[in-house]
Tab-separated table of C-alpha atoms in Angstrom:
chain	number	residue	atom	x	y	z
R	1	UNK	CA	3.307	21.542	2.769
R	2	UNK	CA	2.430	21.400	-0.965
R	3	UNK	CA	1.177	24.488	-2.851
R	4	UNK	CA	-0.433	24.673	-6.235
R	5	UNK	CA	-0.453	27.234	-9.015
R	6	UNK	CA	-3.276	26.637	-11.492
R	7	UNK	CA	-3.741	27.225	-15.234
R	8	UNK	CA	-6.409	26.227	-17.727
R	9	UNK	CA	-4.859	22.967	-18.953
R	10	UNK	CA	-1.887	22.130	-16.843
R	11	UNK	CA	-1.029	21.949	-13.139
R	12	UNK	CA	2.132	23.095	-11.428
R	13	UNK	CA	2.747	21.902	-7.862
R	14	UNK	CA	5.446	23.343	-5.589
R	15	UNK	CA	7.008	21.353	-2.698
R	16	UNK	CA	8.429	23.857	-0.154
R	17	UNK	CA	9.613	22.501	3.161
R	18	UNK	CA	9.676	25.094	5.981
R	19	UNK	CA	-10.199	12.146	7.822
R	20	UNK	CA	-10.790	10.455	11.058
R	21	UNK	CA	-13.944	8.993	12.632
R	22	UNK	CA	-14.549	9.136	16.407
R	23	UNK	CA	-16.047	6.025	18.026
R	24	UNK	CA	-16.786	5.040	21.580
R	25	UNK	CA	-14.340	2.739	23.491
R	26	UNK	CA	-14.772	-0.894	22.393
R	27	UNK	CA	-17.070	0.023	19.431
R	28	UNK	CA	-15.980	-1.040	15.959
R	29	UNK	CA	-16.506	0.691	12.582
R	30	UNK	CA	-19.054	-0.961	10.292
R	31	UNK	CA	-17.698	-3.244	7.577
R	32	UNK	CA	-16.802	-1.326	4.375
R	33	UNK	CA	-14.020	-1.428	1.827
R	34	UNK	CA	-11.524	1.349	2.583
R	35	UNK	CA	-8.454	2.415	0.622
R	36	UNK	CA	-4.919	3.081	1.909
R	37	UNK	CA	-1.872	3.998	-0.139
R	38	UNK	CA	1.790	4.362	0.729
R	39	UNK	CA	5.146	4.776	-1.023
R	40	UNK	CA	7.344	1.681	-1.108
R	41	UNK	CA	9.702	1.545	1.815
R	42	UNK	CA	7.508	3.438	4.190
R	43	UNK	CA	5.455	1.982	7.052
R	44	UNK	CA	1.694	1.951	6.965
R	45	UNK	CA	-0.872	1.287	9.726
R	46	UNK	CA	-4.164	-0.463	8.893
R	47	UNK	CA	-6.957	0.465	11.296
R	48	UNK	CA	-8.632	-2.441	13.062
R	49	UNK	CA	-11.839	-0.423	13.791
R	50	UNK	CA	-11.409	-0.927	17.520
R	51	UNK	CA	-10.530	1.859	19.975
R	52	UNK	CA	-9.416	-0.827	22.418
R	53	UNK	CA	-9.489	-4.579	22.580
R	54	UNK	CA	-11.612	-6.178	25.344
R	55	UNK	CA	-10.187	-9.036	27.331
R	56	UNK	CA	-12.678	-11.512	25.762
R	57	UNK	CA	-12.015	-10.298	22.222
R	58	UNK	CA	-10.035	-12.331	19.655
R	59	UNK	CA	-9.295	-10.773	16.282
R	60	UNK	CA	-7.536	-11.941	13.149
R	61	UNK	CA	-5.866	-10.185	10.205
R	62	UNK	CA	-5.796	-11.828	6.768
R	63	UNK	CA	-3.961	-10.790	3.615
R	64	UNK	CA	-6.295	-11.874	0.771
R	65	UNK	CA	-7.423	-15.245	2.219
R	66	UNK	CA	-4.220	-16.020	4.237
R	67	UNK	CA	-4.055	-15.592	7.994
R	68	UNK	CA	-1.066	-13.359	8.928
R	69	UNK	CA	-1.706	-12.122	12.476
R	70	UNK	CA	-3.902	-12.733	15.484
R	71	UNK	CA	-4.649	-11.153	18.840
R	72	UNK	CA	-5.694	-13.761	21.336
R	73	UNK	CA	-8.166	-13.312	24.187
R	74	UNK	CA	-5.339	-12.647	26.586
R	75	UNK	CA	-4.229	-9.795	24.240
R	76	UNK	CA	-1.169	-11.784	23.225
R	77	UNK	CA	-0.091	-11.073	19.596
R	78	UNK	CA	0.804	-13.892	17.243
R	79	UNK	CA	2.282	-13.592	13.713
R	80	UNK	CA	2.222	-16.275	11.134
R	81	UNK	CA	5.610	-15.782	9.523
R	82	UNK	CA	5.247	-18.607	6.956
R	83	UNK	CA	1.972	-17.139	5.620
R	84	UNK	CA	1.993	-15.492	2.172
R	85	UNK	CA	5.318	-17.156	1.358
R	86	UNK	CA	6.977	-15.506	4.298
R	87	UNK	CA	6.838	-12.063	2.683
R	88	UNK	CA	5.824	-10.358	5.966
R	89	UNK	CA	8.591	-11.945	8.050
R	90	UNK	CA	9.558	-9.561	10.889
R	91	UNK	CA	7.644	-6.675	9.244
R	92	UNK	CA	4.314	-6.785	11.160
R	93	UNK	CA	3.324	-5.142	14.446
R	94	UNK	CA	-0.013	-4.982	16.353
R	95	UNK	CA	-0.858	-2.248	18.808
R	96	UNK	CA	-3.243	-2.180	21.730
R	97	UNK	CA	-6.241	-1.401	19.465
R	98	UNK	CA	-5.453	-4.351	17.144
R	99	UNK	CA	-4.361	-2.075	14.295
R	100	UNK	CA	-1.759	-3.747	12.010
R	101	UNK	CA	1.421	-1.907	11.029
R	102	UNK	CA	3.454	-3.066	8.043
R	103	UNK	CA	7.056	-1.990	8.292
R	104	UNK	CA	9.147	-1.183	5.188
R	105	UNK	CA	6.258	-1.745	2.770
R	106	UNK	CA	6.818	-3.417	-0.587
R	107	UNK	CA	4.825	-3.310	-3.806
R	108	UNK	CA	3.973	-6.985	-3.286
R	109	UNK	CA	2.156	-5.994	-0.082
R	110	UNK	CA	-0.614	-4.434	-2.255
R	111	UNK	CA	-3.947	-6.173	-1.921
R	112	UNK	CA	-6.943	-6.725	0.312
R	113	UNK	CA	-6.586	-6.926	4.075
R	114	UNK	CA	-9.431	-7.962	6.345
R	115	UNK	CA	-9.693	-7.851	10.089
R	116	UNK	CA	-12.363	-10.010	11.750
R	117	UNK	CA	-13.507	-10.902	15.235
R	118	UNK	CA	-14.448	-14.399	16.358
R	119	UNK	CA	-17.677	-12.942	17.675
R	120	UNK	CA	-18.424	-10.238	15.098
R	121	UNK	CA	-17.141	-11.657	11.771
R	122	UNK	CA	-15.547	-9.121	9.348
R	123	UNK	CA	-14.989	-5.697	10.847
R	124	UNK	CA	-12.830	-3.859	8.327
R	125	UNK	CA	-11.714	-4.536	4.721
R	126	UNK	CA	-8.889	-2.402	3.432
R	127	UNK	CA	-7.424	-2.217	-0.017
R	128	UNK	CA	-3.760	-1.324	0.253
R	129	UNK	CA	-1.758	0.087	-2.662
R	130	UNK	CA	1.981	0.377	-2.348
R	131	UNK	CA	3.498	2.570	-5.046
R	132	UNK	CA	7.006	2.033	-6.331
R	133	UNK	CA	9.738	4.546	-5.630
R	134	UNK	CA	10.233	6.505	-8.850
R	135	UNK	CA	12.130	9.770	-8.628
R	136	UNK	CA	10.669	12.344	-10.962
R	137	UNK	CA	12.946	15.292	-10.126
R	138	UNK	CA	15.257	16.417	-7.307
R	139	UNK	CA	17.567	19.258	-6.243
R	140	UNK	CA	20.576	19.351	-3.972
R	141	UNK	CA	20.594	22.288	-1.552
R	142	UNK	CA	23.601	23.294	0.553
R	143	UNK	CA	21.891	26.045	2.490
R	144	UNK	CA	18.221	25.577	3.427
R	145	UNK	CA	18.010	28.528	5.785
R	146	UNK	CA	15.759	30.214	3.207
R	147	UNK	CA	12.885	28.755	1.260
R	148	UNK	CA	13.739	26.337	-1.568
R	149	UNK	CA	11.154	25.179	-4.167
R	150	UNK	CA	11.014	22.196	-6.482
R	151	UNK	CA	8.554	22.468	-9.345
R	152	UNK	CA	6.545	19.505	-10.679
R	153	UNK	CA	4.562	20.020	-13.952
R	154	UNK	CA	1.654	17.572	-14.523
R	155	UNK	CA	-1.439	17.114	-16.635
R	156	UNK	CA	-3.344	15.592	-13.764
R	157	UNK	CA	-2.627	14.198	-10.305
R	158	UNK	CA	-3.494	11.342	-8.029
R	159	UNK	CA	-2.386	10.469	-4.492
R	160	UNK	CA	0.677	8.373	-5.651
R	161	UNK	CA	2.809	11.564	-5.683
R	162	UNK	CA	4.890	12.672	-2.679
R	163	UNK	CA	7.645	15.154	-1.857
R	164	UNK	CA	10.576	13.949	0.244
R	165	UNK	CA	13.175	15.957	2.156
R	166	UNK	CA	16.115	13.817	3.125
R	167	UNK	CA	19.475	14.092	4.783
R	168	UNK	CA	21.950	11.274	5.753
R	169	UNK	CA	19.998	10.526	8.981
R	170	UNK	CA	16.309	10.527	8.142
R	171	UNK	CA	13.579	11.447	5.597
R	172	UNK	CA	10.537	13.674	5.876
R	173	UNK	CA	7.715	12.890	3.421
R	174	UNK	CA	4.622	14.844	2.406
R	175	UNK	CA	2.056	12.832	0.424
R	176	UNK	CA	-0.171	14.566	-2.078
R	177	UNK	CA	-3.457	13.339	-0.664
R	178	UNK	CA	-5.503	16.426	-1.483
R	179	UNK	CA	-6.252	16.249	-5.222
R	180	UNK	CA	-8.088	19.571	-5.026
R	181	UNK	CA	-4.696	21.219	-5.515
R	182	UNK	CA	-4.886	20.186	-9.187
R	183	UNK	CA	-7.592	18.591	-11.341
R	184	UNK	CA	-7.566	14.814	-10.888
R	185	UNK	CA	-6.847	12.301	-13.593
R	186	UNK	CA	-10.040	11.263	-15.379
R	187	UNK	CA	-11.482	7.852	-14.642
R	188	UNK	CA	-8.629	6.880	-12.303
R	189	UNK	CA	-8.927	3.167	-11.605
R	190	UNK	CA	-7.344	1.038	-8.937
R	191	UNK	CA	-4.850	-1.561	-10.158
R	192	UNK	CA	-6.392	-5.050	-10.058
R	193	UNK	CA	-4.663	-7.568	-7.749
R	194	UNK	CA	-3.695	-11.115	-8.805
R	195	UNK	CA	-3.455	-13.842	-6.161
R	196	UNK	CA	-3.488	-17.588	-5.902
R	197	UNK	CA	-6.519	-19.189	-4.343
R	198	UNK	CA	-4.808	-21.811	-2.171
R	199	UNK	CA	-8.117	-23.259	-0.963
R	200	UNK	CA	-9.190	-24.121	-4.546
R	201	UNK	CA	-5.735	-25.386	-5.405
R	202	UNK	CA	-5.686	-27.796	-2.437
R	203	UNK	CA	-9.186	-29.106	-3.108
R	204	UNK	CA	-8.658	-29.593	-6.815
R	205	UNK	CA	-8.780	-33.228	-8.049
R	206	UNK	CA	-5.726	-32.596	-10.233
R	207	UNK	CA	-2.498	-31.984	-8.370
R	208	UNK	CA	-1.059	-30.130	-11.390
R	209	UNK	CA	-3.894	-27.567	-11.601
R	210	UNK	CA	-3.776	-23.979	-10.392
R	211	UNK	CA	-6.469	-21.424	-9.594
R	212	UNK	CA	-5.730	-17.712	-9.912
R	213	UNK	CA	-8.000	-14.902	-8.832
R	214	UNK	CA	-8.069	-11.308	-10.089
R	215	UNK	CA	-9.736	-8.879	-7.648
R	216	UNK	CA	-10.763	-5.243	-7.755
R	217	UNK	CA	-12.591	-2.915	-5.379
R	218	UNK	CA	-14.117	0.570	-5.273
R	219	UNK	CA	-14.950	1.020	-8.922
R	220	UNK	CA	-18.169	0.833	-10.938
R	221	UNK	CA	-19.368	0.268	-14.548
R	222	UNK	CA	-16.183	-1.587	-15.483
R	223	UNK	CA	-15.095	-4.805	-17.092
R	224	UNK	CA	-12.678	-7.191	-15.400
R	225	UNK	CA	-10.917	-9.601	-17.825
R	226	UNK	CA	-8.248	-12.263	-17.951
R	227	UNK	CA	-5.948	-12.123	-20.999
R	228	UNK	CA	-3.351	-14.482	-22.464
R	229	UNK	CA	-1.375	-12.157	-24.722
R	230	UNK	CA	-4.052	-10.276	-26.628
R	231	UNK	CA	-6.701	-13.044	-26.366
R	232	UNK	CA	-9.498	-12.666	-23.809
R	233	UNK	CA	-9.905	-15.858	-21.707
R	234	UNK	CA	-12.760	-14.683	-19.470
R	235	UNK	CA	-14.414	-11.458	-18.372
R	236	UNK	CA	-17.179	-10.056	-16.202
R	237	UNK	CA	-19.133	-6.805	-16.507
R	238	UNK	CA	-19.811	-5.154	-13.149
R	239	UNK	CA	-22.198	-2.233	-12.644
R	240	UNK	CA	-21.472	-1.714	-8.994
R	241	UNK	CA	-18.082	-2.732	-7.620
R	242	UNK	CA	-18.278	-0.775	-4.338
R	243	UNK	CA	-17.436	-4.107	-2.754
R	244	UNK	CA	-14.825	-6.679	-3.827
R	245	UNK	CA	-15.325	-8.657	-7.032
R	246	UNK	CA	-13.254	-11.691	-8.121
R	247	UNK	CA	-12.613	-13.241	-11.504
R	248	UNK	CA	-11.348	-16.881	-11.366
R	249	UNK	CA	-8.907	-18.396	-13.831
R	250	UNK	CA	-8.176	-22.143	-13.735
R	251	UNK	CA	-4.953	-23.325	-15.402
R	252	UNK	CA	-2.639	-26.317	-15.634
R	253	UNK	CA	0.448	-24.038	-15.515
R	254	UNK	CA	1.286	-20.368	-16.026
R	255	UNK	CA	3.753	-18.053	-17.717
R	256	UNK	CA	4.196	-14.284	-17.912
R	257	UNK	CA	1.876	-13.942	-20.936
R	258	UNK	CA	-1.183	-13.782	-18.611
R	259	UNK	CA	-2.592	-10.481	-17.359
R	260	UNK	CA	-5.673	-9.080	-15.669
R	261	UNK	CA	-7.263	-5.908	-17.045
R	262	UNK	CA	-9.704	-3.569	-15.396
R	263	UNK	CA	-11.184	-1.169	-17.926
R	264	UNK	CA	-13.912	1.395	-18.496
R	265	UNK	CA	-14.663	3.378	-21.694
R	266	UNK	CA	-11.839	5.856	-20.989
R	267	UNK	CA	-8.834	3.871	-19.711
R	268	UNK	CA	-7.430	0.563	-18.561
R	269	UNK	CA	-5.468	-0.677	-15.593
R	270	UNK	CA	-3.420	-3.781	-16.264
R	271	UNK	CA	-1.757	-6.179	-13.799
R	272	UNK	CA	0.692	-8.601	-15.441
R	273	UNK	CA	1.368	-12.037	-14.008
R	274	UNK	CA	5.079	-11.632	-13.606
R	275	UNK	CA	5.388	-13.648	-10.356
R	276	UNK	CA	5.089	-17.261	-11.540
R	277	UNK	CA	5.602	-18.411	-7.903
R	278	UNK	CA	1.785	-18.085	-7.638
R	279	UNK	CA	1.465	-21.329	-9.634
R	280	UNK	CA	3.855	-23.918	-11.122
R	281	UNK	CA	5.371	-22.699	-14.339
R	282	UNK	CA	5.070	-24.326	-17.757
R	283	UNK	CA	8.148	-26.309	-18.773
R	284	UNK	CA	8.244	-25.685	-22.498
R	285	UNK	CA	4.527	-25.188	-23.169
R	286	UNK	CA	1.365	-25.903	-21.191
R	287	UNK	CA	0.429	-29.568	-21.504
R	288	UNK	CA	-1.050	-32.154	-19.161
R	289	UNK	CA	0.139	-35.622	-18.114
R	290	UNK	CA	-2.185	-37.434	-20.536
R	291	UNK	CA	-1.004	-35.397	-23.529
R	292	UNK	CA	2.632	-36.035	-22.564
R	293	UNK	CA	1.983	-39.847	-22.411
R	294	UNK	CA	0.279	-39.867	-25.803
R	295	UNK	CA	3.130	-37.957	-27.387
R	296	UNK	CA	5.709	-40.282	-25.855
R	297	UNK	CA	3.764	-43.354	-27.124
R	298	UNK	CA	3.485	-41.933	-30.674
R	299	UNK	CA	7.253	-41.208	-30.672
R	300	UNK	CA	7.963	-44.766	-29.633
R	301	UNK	CA	5.635	-46.196	-32.350
R	302	UNK	CA	7.304	-44.020	-35.057
R	303	UNK	CA	10.726	-45.269	-33.880
R	304	UNK	CA	9.723	-48.917	-33.959
R	305	UNK	CA	8.187	-48.522	-37.406
R	306	UNK	CA	11.318	-46.931	-38.733
R	307	UNK	CA	13.459	-49.796	-37.429
R	308	UNK	CA	11.104	-52.419	-38.955
R	309	UNK	CA	11.289	-50.715	-42.370
R	310	UNK	CA	15.070	-50.574	-42.236
R	311	UNK	CA	15.382	-54.256	-41.322
R	312	UNK	CA	12.925	-55.280	-43.992
R	313	UNK	CA	14.832	-53.239	-46.597
R	314	UNK	CA	18.186	-54.773	-45.597
R	315	UNK	CA	16.839	-58.295	-45.643
R	316	UNK	CA	15.148	-57.764	-49.080
R	317	UNK	CA	18.411	-56.454	-50.615
R	318	UNK	CA	20.371	-59.430	-49.185
R	319	UNK	CA	17.867	-61.929	-50.550
R	320	UNK	CA	17.910	-60.339	-54.006
R	321	UNK	CA	21.739	-60.553	-54.092
R	322	UNK	CA	21.647	-64.323	-53.201
R	323	UNK	CA	19.133	-65.049	-55.968
R	324	UNK	CA	21.261	-63.191	-58.481
R	325	UNK	CA	24.351	-65.194	-57.572
R	326	UNK	CA	22.460	-68.523	-57.904
R	327	UNK	CA	20.892	-67.603	-61.312
R	328	UNK	CA	24.143	-66.280	-62.807
R	329	UNK	CA	27.042	-68.186	-61.301
R	330	UNK	CA	30.515	-66.887	-62.213
R	331	UNK	CA	32.553	-69.041	-64.746
R	332	UNK	CA	35.696	-70.468	-63.321
R	333	UNK	CA	38.822	-70.693	-65.650
């Protein structure tokens, strides 16, 4: 349990260790974007919206636009281990309600998950955020027979904080999911998610092109922008982003100078493109096949021209020497 002691400007939270919706069987929750958050390394369960799966029901789970799991009509579960570059290999489970559990979550698991039925289309859309494990403070206690407190001093809070009690066998974690304990951080924004649109990449006429998408959900009156360094490549202004919004970026190749920024008048959230596996990387700089051929041809022409000039100069010098010898022959004794 987490307690709070308040003041006018700051917030002190102590960590001492001593919303659901009811539905009828077989009834699913209406489609809406929901948010889930978890600390890296922990497991998280994503609700399918079903209380039970009917025999005739067939549902699918997708991560972004990639199929990762399916429950067949005979209730048999199938996992697509090669999907999403195999990142979910042996880390997915489905229960009898069709809810998806991700084991040992990673920060790369962050993104949009959708569960759909063959008969009913999209049922649930969930935006999962996996926070990295950053230790802010800790204490070592030999005797915990009495109460022991660990103080955390903050300006504002969000639900990314947690308190963990661990021993060599197991951990016990308490997430800070009630931000009424302290005043919340102003204009807290979700981190935008960058992903590769494989459907656009496969249908593109150029095999060397790449389509990236930056997505954000559950915010309003913001601007979503693609940057290369400090230069804006494209942006959209969205008044209502209660549902998902995408911003497309089409490139020949990528490097880590690209980023996607979600901002409002108070603060920004930036997602850097530091995983170049999403697209093929630029060799030295970004250039297409046509430009490379032109440069190669120009280099060849310059080389040929240089050789011609050198040959002409050598032949001219040789000819001048011969004329000089013929005009002024040496006198023999």
